[in-house]
Amino acid sequence: MTRVIHTGDTHIGYQQYHVPERRQDFLAAFRAVVRDAIDDDVAAVVHAGDLFHDRRPTLSDIMGTLDILEELAAADIPFLAVVGNHEAKRDAQWLDLYASLGLATRLDGEPTVVGETAFYGLDFVPRSKRDDLDYDFAPHDADYAALVTHGLFQPFDYGDWDASEVLTESSVDFDALLLGDNHKPGKQEVEDAWVTYCGSTERASASEREDRGYNIVSFDDGVRITRRGLETRDFVFVDVELDAEEGIERVRSQVGQYDLDDAVVIVSIDGDGEPIAPASIEEYALDHGALVARVTDHRELAADERETSVSFADPDDAVAERVRELGLSGAARDIDETVRASKVADSNVQDVVKDRVSNLVEENPEALDAAAGAAGDGDTATGDDDSAATAETDGGDADEESTAAEPEPDAAGGGEDQSLEEFL
């Protein structure tokens, strides 16, 4: 018998809601999976992609993951994995680094045999490149075979890739497809094989209300898939339907019925009732111990209840004024000029800026420090735009080819872990 843990979508490094504690939660969830694997003495931990949240993890995320994988290796349990869309790079992958240290195996078209099962891997493939796949896998002589891959597959929700096509076109008869990308767990039988998602190990969006966990897959007289939950930070979901005469006190009363200590509190307001300032509810939750509070009022306000402000200021002038207010050093203003207003071709901006920064830092390590006292009298921006951002659904990224674009900088901004690459 071959018994493995099937996990994925750990998204290590995601500082959700711009809160450092949430960043640690994603790493802690992965550590919990590994320790369960050690306690259960499974044959392997199989990771179906998106180990990291993006392709430029910080040094602390890289080292934290390294520490966990060393713990797994010390128990003589292999870590088998593929690359997901969030972490994929154009050159060598972070998974390759861990493989070079003997801490991981990057699955591919050659079989990696553990016990009685041959494991194969297929990294995330953008939709535009799937027609070029030949599904040619090397033969094996094991009793079972499983393909580990990352993507949104039919017949599951959000699927844009037919699992039956993969199974029928492949040169190997797979007994199971172990999938990542859809954060909602599930399993179905397709073409005489079990196709299963393990779900994410932490909630990457407020839409992920179900408990988090992973799969245990056993290959013995067939394929058996069971699920085990993980203890993660509490998310408190408060859905309030207001009647015509109800308002903020009703919402506070509903929120106050829950234990909010160190929880992420998500409040959703529908119905009628009085207009409510979300900030007042969020403040109430924070005062009662919540780590994070987010309020969404789904009601449509009448046009005369909305305040609209329109400005016809020249956008370039507005940006230039704001840059002046930031109190940047001369070197930083020079870089801003290169990025925003110079005649350097867009395709060459990154290389030009990288060379400029390298020269500046070599000449003077403090060249990019803010001008002393330049911004002392200005307002400090403390806005949190996470609540206005579109939340990731269980289906993963809406843009399947997001790996080709530059990742967004860490929303927490700067900090000790920000690398030179992230700055660029």
CSV table of N, CA, C and O in Angstrom, one decimal, residues 301-310:
chain,number,residue,atom,x,y,z
A,301,LEU,N,-27.5,52.1,-2.5
A,301,LEU,CA,-28.0,53.4,-2.0
A,301,LEU,C,-28.6,54.2,-3.1
A,301,LEU,O,-28.2,54.2,-4.3
A,302,ALA,N,-29.6,55.0,-2.8
A,302,ALA,CA,-30.3,55.9,-3.8
A,302,ALA,C,-29.3,56.9,-4.2
A,302,ALA,O,-28.3,57.3,-3.5
A,303,ALA,N,-29.5,57.4,-5.4
A,303,ALA,CA,-28.5,58.3,-6.0
A,303,ALA,C,-28.3,59.6,-5.2
A,303,ALA,O,-27.2,60.1,-5.0
A,304,ASP,N,-29.4,60.1,-4.5
A,304,ASP,CA,-29.2,61.3,-3.7
A,304,ASP,C,-28.5,61.0,-2.4
A,304,ASP,O,-28.2,61.9,-1.6
A,305,GLU,N,-28.3,59.7,-2.0
A,305,GLU,CA,-27.6,59.4,-0.8
A,305,GLU,C,-26.1,59.3,-1.0
A,305,GLU,O,-25.3,59.1,-0.1
A,306,ARG,N,-25.7,59.3,-2.3
A,306,ARG,CA,-24.2,59.2,-2.6
A,306,ARG,C,-23.6,60.5,-2.8
A,306,ARG,O,-24.2,61.4,-3.4
A,307,GLU,N,-22.4,60.7,-2.3
A,307,GLU,CA,-21.6,61.9,-2.5
A,307,GLU,C,-20.6,61.6,-3.7
A,307,GLU,O,-19.9,60.6,-3.6
A,308,THR,N,-20.6,62.5,-4.7
A,308,THR,CA,-19.8,62.3,-5.8
A,308,THR,C,-18.8,63.5,-5.9
A,308,THR,O,-19.3,64.6,-5.8
A,309,SER,N,-17.6,63.2,-6.1
A,309,SER,CA,-16.6,64.3,-6.2
A,309,SER,C,-15.9,64.0,-7.5
A,309,SER,O,-15.3,63.0,-7.8
A,310,VAL,N,-15.8,65.1,-8.4
A,310,VAL,CA,-15.2,65.0,-9.7
A,310,VAL,C,-14.1,66.0,-9.8
A,310,VAL,O,-14.3,67.2,-9.4
